[in-house]
PDB file of C-alpha atoms in Angstrom:
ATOM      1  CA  UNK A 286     -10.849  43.498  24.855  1.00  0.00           C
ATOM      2  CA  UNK A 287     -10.802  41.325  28.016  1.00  0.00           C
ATOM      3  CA  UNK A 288      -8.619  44.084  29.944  1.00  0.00           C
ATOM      4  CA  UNK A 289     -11.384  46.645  29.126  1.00  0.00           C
ATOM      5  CA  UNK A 290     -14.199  44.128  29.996  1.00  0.00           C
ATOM      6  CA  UNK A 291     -12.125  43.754  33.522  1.00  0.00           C
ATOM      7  CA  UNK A 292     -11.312  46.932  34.277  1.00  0.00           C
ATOM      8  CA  UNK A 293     -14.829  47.667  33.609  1.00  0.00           C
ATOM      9  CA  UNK A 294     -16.216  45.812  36.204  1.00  0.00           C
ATOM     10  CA  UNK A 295     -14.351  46.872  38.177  1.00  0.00           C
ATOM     11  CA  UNK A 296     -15.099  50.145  37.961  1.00  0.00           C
ATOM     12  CA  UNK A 297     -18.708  49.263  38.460  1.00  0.00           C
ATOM     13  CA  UNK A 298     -17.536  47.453  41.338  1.00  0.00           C
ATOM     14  CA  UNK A 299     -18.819  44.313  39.956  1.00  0.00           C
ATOM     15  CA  UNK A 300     -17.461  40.679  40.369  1.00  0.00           C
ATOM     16  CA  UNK A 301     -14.794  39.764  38.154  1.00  0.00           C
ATOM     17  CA  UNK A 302     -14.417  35.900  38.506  1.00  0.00           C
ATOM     18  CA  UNK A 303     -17.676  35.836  35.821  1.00  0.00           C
ATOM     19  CA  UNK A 304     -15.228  37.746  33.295  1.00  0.00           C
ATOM     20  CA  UNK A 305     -12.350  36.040  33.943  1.00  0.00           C
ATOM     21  CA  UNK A 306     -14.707  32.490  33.881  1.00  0.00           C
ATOM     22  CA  UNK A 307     -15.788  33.725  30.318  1.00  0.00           C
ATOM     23  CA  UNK A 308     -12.007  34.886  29.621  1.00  0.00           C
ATOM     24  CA  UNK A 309     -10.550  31.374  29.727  1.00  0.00           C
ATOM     25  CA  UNK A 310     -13.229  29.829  27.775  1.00  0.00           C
ATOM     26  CA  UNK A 311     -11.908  32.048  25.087  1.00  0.00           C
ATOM     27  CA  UNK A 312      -8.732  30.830  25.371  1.00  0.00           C
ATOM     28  CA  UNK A 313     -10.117  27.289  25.294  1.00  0.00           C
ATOM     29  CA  UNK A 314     -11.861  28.020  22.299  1.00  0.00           C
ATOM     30  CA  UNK A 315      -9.060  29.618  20.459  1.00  0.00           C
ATOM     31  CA  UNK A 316      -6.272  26.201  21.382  1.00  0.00           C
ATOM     32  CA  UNK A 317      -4.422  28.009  23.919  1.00  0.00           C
ATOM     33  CA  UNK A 318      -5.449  25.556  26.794  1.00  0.00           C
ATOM     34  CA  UNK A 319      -2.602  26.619  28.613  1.00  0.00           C
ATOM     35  CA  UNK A 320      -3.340  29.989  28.925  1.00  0.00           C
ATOM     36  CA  UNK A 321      -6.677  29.160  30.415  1.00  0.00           C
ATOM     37  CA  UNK A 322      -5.644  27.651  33.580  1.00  0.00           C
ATOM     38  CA  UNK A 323      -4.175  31.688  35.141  1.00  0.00           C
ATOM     39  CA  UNK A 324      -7.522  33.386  34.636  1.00  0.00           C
ATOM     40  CA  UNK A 325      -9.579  30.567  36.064  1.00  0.00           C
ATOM     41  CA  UNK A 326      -7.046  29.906  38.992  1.00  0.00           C
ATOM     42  CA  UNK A 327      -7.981  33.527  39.651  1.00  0.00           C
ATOM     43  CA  UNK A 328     -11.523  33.659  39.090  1.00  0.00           C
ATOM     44  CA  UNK A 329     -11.925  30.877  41.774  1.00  0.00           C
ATOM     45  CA  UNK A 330      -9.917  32.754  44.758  1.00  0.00           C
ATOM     46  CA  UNK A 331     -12.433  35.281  43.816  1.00  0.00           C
ATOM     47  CA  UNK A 332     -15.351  32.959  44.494  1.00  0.00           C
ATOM     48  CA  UNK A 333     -16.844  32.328  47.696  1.00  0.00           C
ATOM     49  CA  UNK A 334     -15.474  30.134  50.071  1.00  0.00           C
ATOM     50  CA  UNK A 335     -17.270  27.068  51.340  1.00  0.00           C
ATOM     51  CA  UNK A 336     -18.172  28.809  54.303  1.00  0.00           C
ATOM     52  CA  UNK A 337     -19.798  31.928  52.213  1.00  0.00           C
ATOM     53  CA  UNK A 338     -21.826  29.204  50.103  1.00  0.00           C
ATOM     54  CA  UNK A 339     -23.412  27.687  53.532  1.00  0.00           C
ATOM     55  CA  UNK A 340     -24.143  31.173  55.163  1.00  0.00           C
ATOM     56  CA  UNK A 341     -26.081  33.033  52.643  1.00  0.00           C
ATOM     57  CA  UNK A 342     -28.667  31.952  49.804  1.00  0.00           C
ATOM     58  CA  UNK A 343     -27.134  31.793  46.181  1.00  0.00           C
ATOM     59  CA  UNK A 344     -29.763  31.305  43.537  1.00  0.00           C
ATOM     60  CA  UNK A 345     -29.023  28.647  41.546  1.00  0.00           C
ATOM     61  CA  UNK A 346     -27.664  30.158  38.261  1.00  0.00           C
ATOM     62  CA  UNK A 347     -24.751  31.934  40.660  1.00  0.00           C
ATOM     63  CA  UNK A 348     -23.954  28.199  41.674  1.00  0.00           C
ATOM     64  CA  UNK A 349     -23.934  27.187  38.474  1.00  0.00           C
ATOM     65  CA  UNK A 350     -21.732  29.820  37.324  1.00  0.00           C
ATOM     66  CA  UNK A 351     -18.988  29.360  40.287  1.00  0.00           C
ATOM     67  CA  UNK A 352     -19.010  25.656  40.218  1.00  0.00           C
ATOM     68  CA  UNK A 353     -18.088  25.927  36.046  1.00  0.00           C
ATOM     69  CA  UNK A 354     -15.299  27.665  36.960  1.00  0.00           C
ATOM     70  CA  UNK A 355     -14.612  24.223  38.522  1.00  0.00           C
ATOM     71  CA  UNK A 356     -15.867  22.552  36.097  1.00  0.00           C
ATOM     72  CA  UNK A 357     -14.063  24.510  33.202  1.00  0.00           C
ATOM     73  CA  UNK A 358     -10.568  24.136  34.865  1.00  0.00           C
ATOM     74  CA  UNK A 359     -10.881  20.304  34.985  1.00  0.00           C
ATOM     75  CA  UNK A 360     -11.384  20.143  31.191  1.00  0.00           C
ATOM     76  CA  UNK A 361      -8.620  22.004  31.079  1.00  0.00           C
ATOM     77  CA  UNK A 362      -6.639  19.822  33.688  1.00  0.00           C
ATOM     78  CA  UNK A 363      -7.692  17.214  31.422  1.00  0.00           C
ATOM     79  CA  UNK A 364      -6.373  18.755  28.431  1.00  0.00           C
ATOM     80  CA  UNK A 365      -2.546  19.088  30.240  1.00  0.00           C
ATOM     81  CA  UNK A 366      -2.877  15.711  31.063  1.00  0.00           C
ATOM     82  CA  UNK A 367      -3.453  16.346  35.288  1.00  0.00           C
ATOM     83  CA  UNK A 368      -6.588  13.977  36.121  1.00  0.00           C
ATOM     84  CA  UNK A 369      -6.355  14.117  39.545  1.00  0.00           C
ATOM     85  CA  UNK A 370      -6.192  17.616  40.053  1.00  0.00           C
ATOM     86  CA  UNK A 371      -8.978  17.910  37.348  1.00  0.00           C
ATOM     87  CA  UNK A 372     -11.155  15.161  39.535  1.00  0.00           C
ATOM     88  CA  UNK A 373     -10.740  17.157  42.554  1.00  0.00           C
ATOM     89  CA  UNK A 374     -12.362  20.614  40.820  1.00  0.00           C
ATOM     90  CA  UNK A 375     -15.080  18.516  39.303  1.00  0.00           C
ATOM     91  CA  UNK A 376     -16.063  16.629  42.883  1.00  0.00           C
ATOM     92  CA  UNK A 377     -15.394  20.433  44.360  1.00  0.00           C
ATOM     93  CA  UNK A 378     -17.987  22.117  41.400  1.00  0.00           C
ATOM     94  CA  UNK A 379     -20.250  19.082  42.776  1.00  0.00           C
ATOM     95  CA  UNK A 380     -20.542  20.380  45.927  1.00  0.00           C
ATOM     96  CA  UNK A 381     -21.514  23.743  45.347  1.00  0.00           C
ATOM     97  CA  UNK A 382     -23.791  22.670  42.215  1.00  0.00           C
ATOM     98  CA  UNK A 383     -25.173  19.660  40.693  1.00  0.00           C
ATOM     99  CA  UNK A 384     -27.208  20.536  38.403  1.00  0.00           C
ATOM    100  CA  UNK A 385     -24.660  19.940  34.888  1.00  0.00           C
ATOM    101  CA  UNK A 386     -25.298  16.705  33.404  1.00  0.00           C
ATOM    102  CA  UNK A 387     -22.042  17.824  31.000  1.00  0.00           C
ATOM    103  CA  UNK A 388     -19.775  18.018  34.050  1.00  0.00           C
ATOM    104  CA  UNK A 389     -21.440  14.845  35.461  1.00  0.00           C
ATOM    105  CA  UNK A 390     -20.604  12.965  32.252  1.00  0.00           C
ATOM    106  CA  UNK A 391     -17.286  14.285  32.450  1.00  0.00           C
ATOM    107  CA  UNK A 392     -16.368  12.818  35.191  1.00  0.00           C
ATOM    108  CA  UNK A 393     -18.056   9.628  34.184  1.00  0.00           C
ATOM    109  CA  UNK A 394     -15.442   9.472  31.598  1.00  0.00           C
ATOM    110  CA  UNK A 395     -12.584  10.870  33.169  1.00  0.00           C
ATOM    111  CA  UNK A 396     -13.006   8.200  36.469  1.00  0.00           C
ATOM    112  CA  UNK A 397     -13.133   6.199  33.757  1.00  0.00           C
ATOM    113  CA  UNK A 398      -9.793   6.791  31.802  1.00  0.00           C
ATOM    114  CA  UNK A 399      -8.267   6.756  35.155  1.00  0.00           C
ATOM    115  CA  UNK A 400      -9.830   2.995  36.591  1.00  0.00           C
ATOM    116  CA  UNK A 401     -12.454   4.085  39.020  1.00  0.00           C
ATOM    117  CA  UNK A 402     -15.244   2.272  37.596  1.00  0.00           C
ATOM    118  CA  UNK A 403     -17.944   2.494  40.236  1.00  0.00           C
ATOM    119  CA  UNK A 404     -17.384   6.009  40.636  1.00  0.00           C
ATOM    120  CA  UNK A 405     -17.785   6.071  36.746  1.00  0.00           C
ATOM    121  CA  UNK A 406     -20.889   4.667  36.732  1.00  0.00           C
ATOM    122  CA  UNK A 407     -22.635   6.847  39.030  1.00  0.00           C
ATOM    123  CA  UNK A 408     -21.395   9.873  37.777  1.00  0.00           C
ATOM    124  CA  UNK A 409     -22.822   8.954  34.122  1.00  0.00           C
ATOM    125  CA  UNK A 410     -26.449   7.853  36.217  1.00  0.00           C
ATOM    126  CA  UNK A 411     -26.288  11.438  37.540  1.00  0.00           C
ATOM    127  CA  UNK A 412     -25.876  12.695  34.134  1.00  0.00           C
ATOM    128  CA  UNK A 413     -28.620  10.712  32.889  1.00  0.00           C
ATOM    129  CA  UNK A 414     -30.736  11.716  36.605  1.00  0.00           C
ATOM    130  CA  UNK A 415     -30.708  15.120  35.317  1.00  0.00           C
ATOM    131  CA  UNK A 416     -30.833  14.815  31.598  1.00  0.00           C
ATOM    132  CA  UNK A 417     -32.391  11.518  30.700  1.00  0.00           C
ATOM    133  CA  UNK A 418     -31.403  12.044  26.869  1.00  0.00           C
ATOM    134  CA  UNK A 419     -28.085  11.782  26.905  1.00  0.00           C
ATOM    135  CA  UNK A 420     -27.412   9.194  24.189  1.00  0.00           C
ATOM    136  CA  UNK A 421     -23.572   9.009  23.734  1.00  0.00           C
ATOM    137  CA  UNK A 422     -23.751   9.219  28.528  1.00  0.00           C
ATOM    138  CA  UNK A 423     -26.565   6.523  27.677  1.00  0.00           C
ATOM    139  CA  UNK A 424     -24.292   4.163  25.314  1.00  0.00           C
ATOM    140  CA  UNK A 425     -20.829   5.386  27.681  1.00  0.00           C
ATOM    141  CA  UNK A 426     -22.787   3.913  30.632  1.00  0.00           C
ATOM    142  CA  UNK A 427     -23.806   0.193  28.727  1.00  0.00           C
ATOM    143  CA  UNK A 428     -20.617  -0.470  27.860  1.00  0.00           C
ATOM    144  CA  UNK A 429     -19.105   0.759  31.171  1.00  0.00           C
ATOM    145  CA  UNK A 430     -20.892  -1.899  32.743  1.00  0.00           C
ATOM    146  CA  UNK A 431     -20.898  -4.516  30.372  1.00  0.00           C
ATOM    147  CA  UNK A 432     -17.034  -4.219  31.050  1.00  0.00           C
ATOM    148  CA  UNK A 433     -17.173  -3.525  34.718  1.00  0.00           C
ATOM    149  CA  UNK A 434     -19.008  -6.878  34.644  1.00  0.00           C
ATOM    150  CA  UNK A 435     -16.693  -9.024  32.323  1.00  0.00           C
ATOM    151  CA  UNK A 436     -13.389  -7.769  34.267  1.00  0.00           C
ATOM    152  CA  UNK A 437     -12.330  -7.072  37.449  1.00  0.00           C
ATOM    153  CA  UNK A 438     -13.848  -3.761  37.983  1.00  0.00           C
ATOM    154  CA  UNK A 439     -17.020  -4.969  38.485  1.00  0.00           C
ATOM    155  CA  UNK A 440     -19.459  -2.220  40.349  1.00  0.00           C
ATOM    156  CA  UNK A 441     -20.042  -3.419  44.303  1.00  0.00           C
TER     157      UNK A 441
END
């Protein structure tokens, strides 16, 4: 199935990082985290560069898509235990959109779990920013900062 859908496009000389995006969710979806990480390595070399992103308009929903690519390979990161390479996608997927309150909270939890509190914080008050009803990012945030404030890690 996802050879024809790839071969299809590209055939119709259409873009196949969206397939291979959709591809690895599968993957994700079926357990096999590992095997996600090849077909979204690939579908971002197919994305623009930085430089393509600056130089011509992308409507929002292409943003969205290429930064979840980002986004989607950092839960994965996550999932192979690599937080630092799976921070770097989601500050990356930032950049180009920020318009997911998922991959926001995210990282709120991920700089978390890895002792970057103030980065924690805002990251889960951009979630909130661009979905106020967030309840379990709402109740993630209190206690972040009720402990932020009781230890060390207090927010500057």
């Amino acid at each position: 199935m996802f050879v024809s859908a790839l071969e299809q496009a590209r055939q119709n000389e259409q873009p196949t990082s969206v397939i291979l995006g959709r591809i690895s969710e599968e993957f994700v979806k079926q357990g096999d985290v590992a095997e996600a990480v090849s077909p979204l390595t690939q579908a971002i070399k197919q994305d623009p560069t930085s430089d393509e992103l600056s130089e011509r308009f992308w409507s929002p929903s292409q943003r969205q898509e290429i930064a979840s690519h980002h986004v989607n390979l950092a839960l994965t990161l996550v999932k192979l235990s690599q937080p630092d390479s799976a921070m770097k996608h989601l500050r990356w997927s930032f950049k180009i959109s920020d318009s997911s309150p998922e991959a926001r909270a995210i990282a709120g939890d991920l700089t978390w779990q890895i002792g970057i509190a103030n980065e924690a914080i805002e990251h889960s008050q951009r979630a909130l920013q661009l979905r106020p009803n967030l309840p379990q990012v709402m109740q993630q945030l209190s206690h972040n900062i009720e402990t932020a404030k009781s230890t060390d890690h207090a927010p500057s």
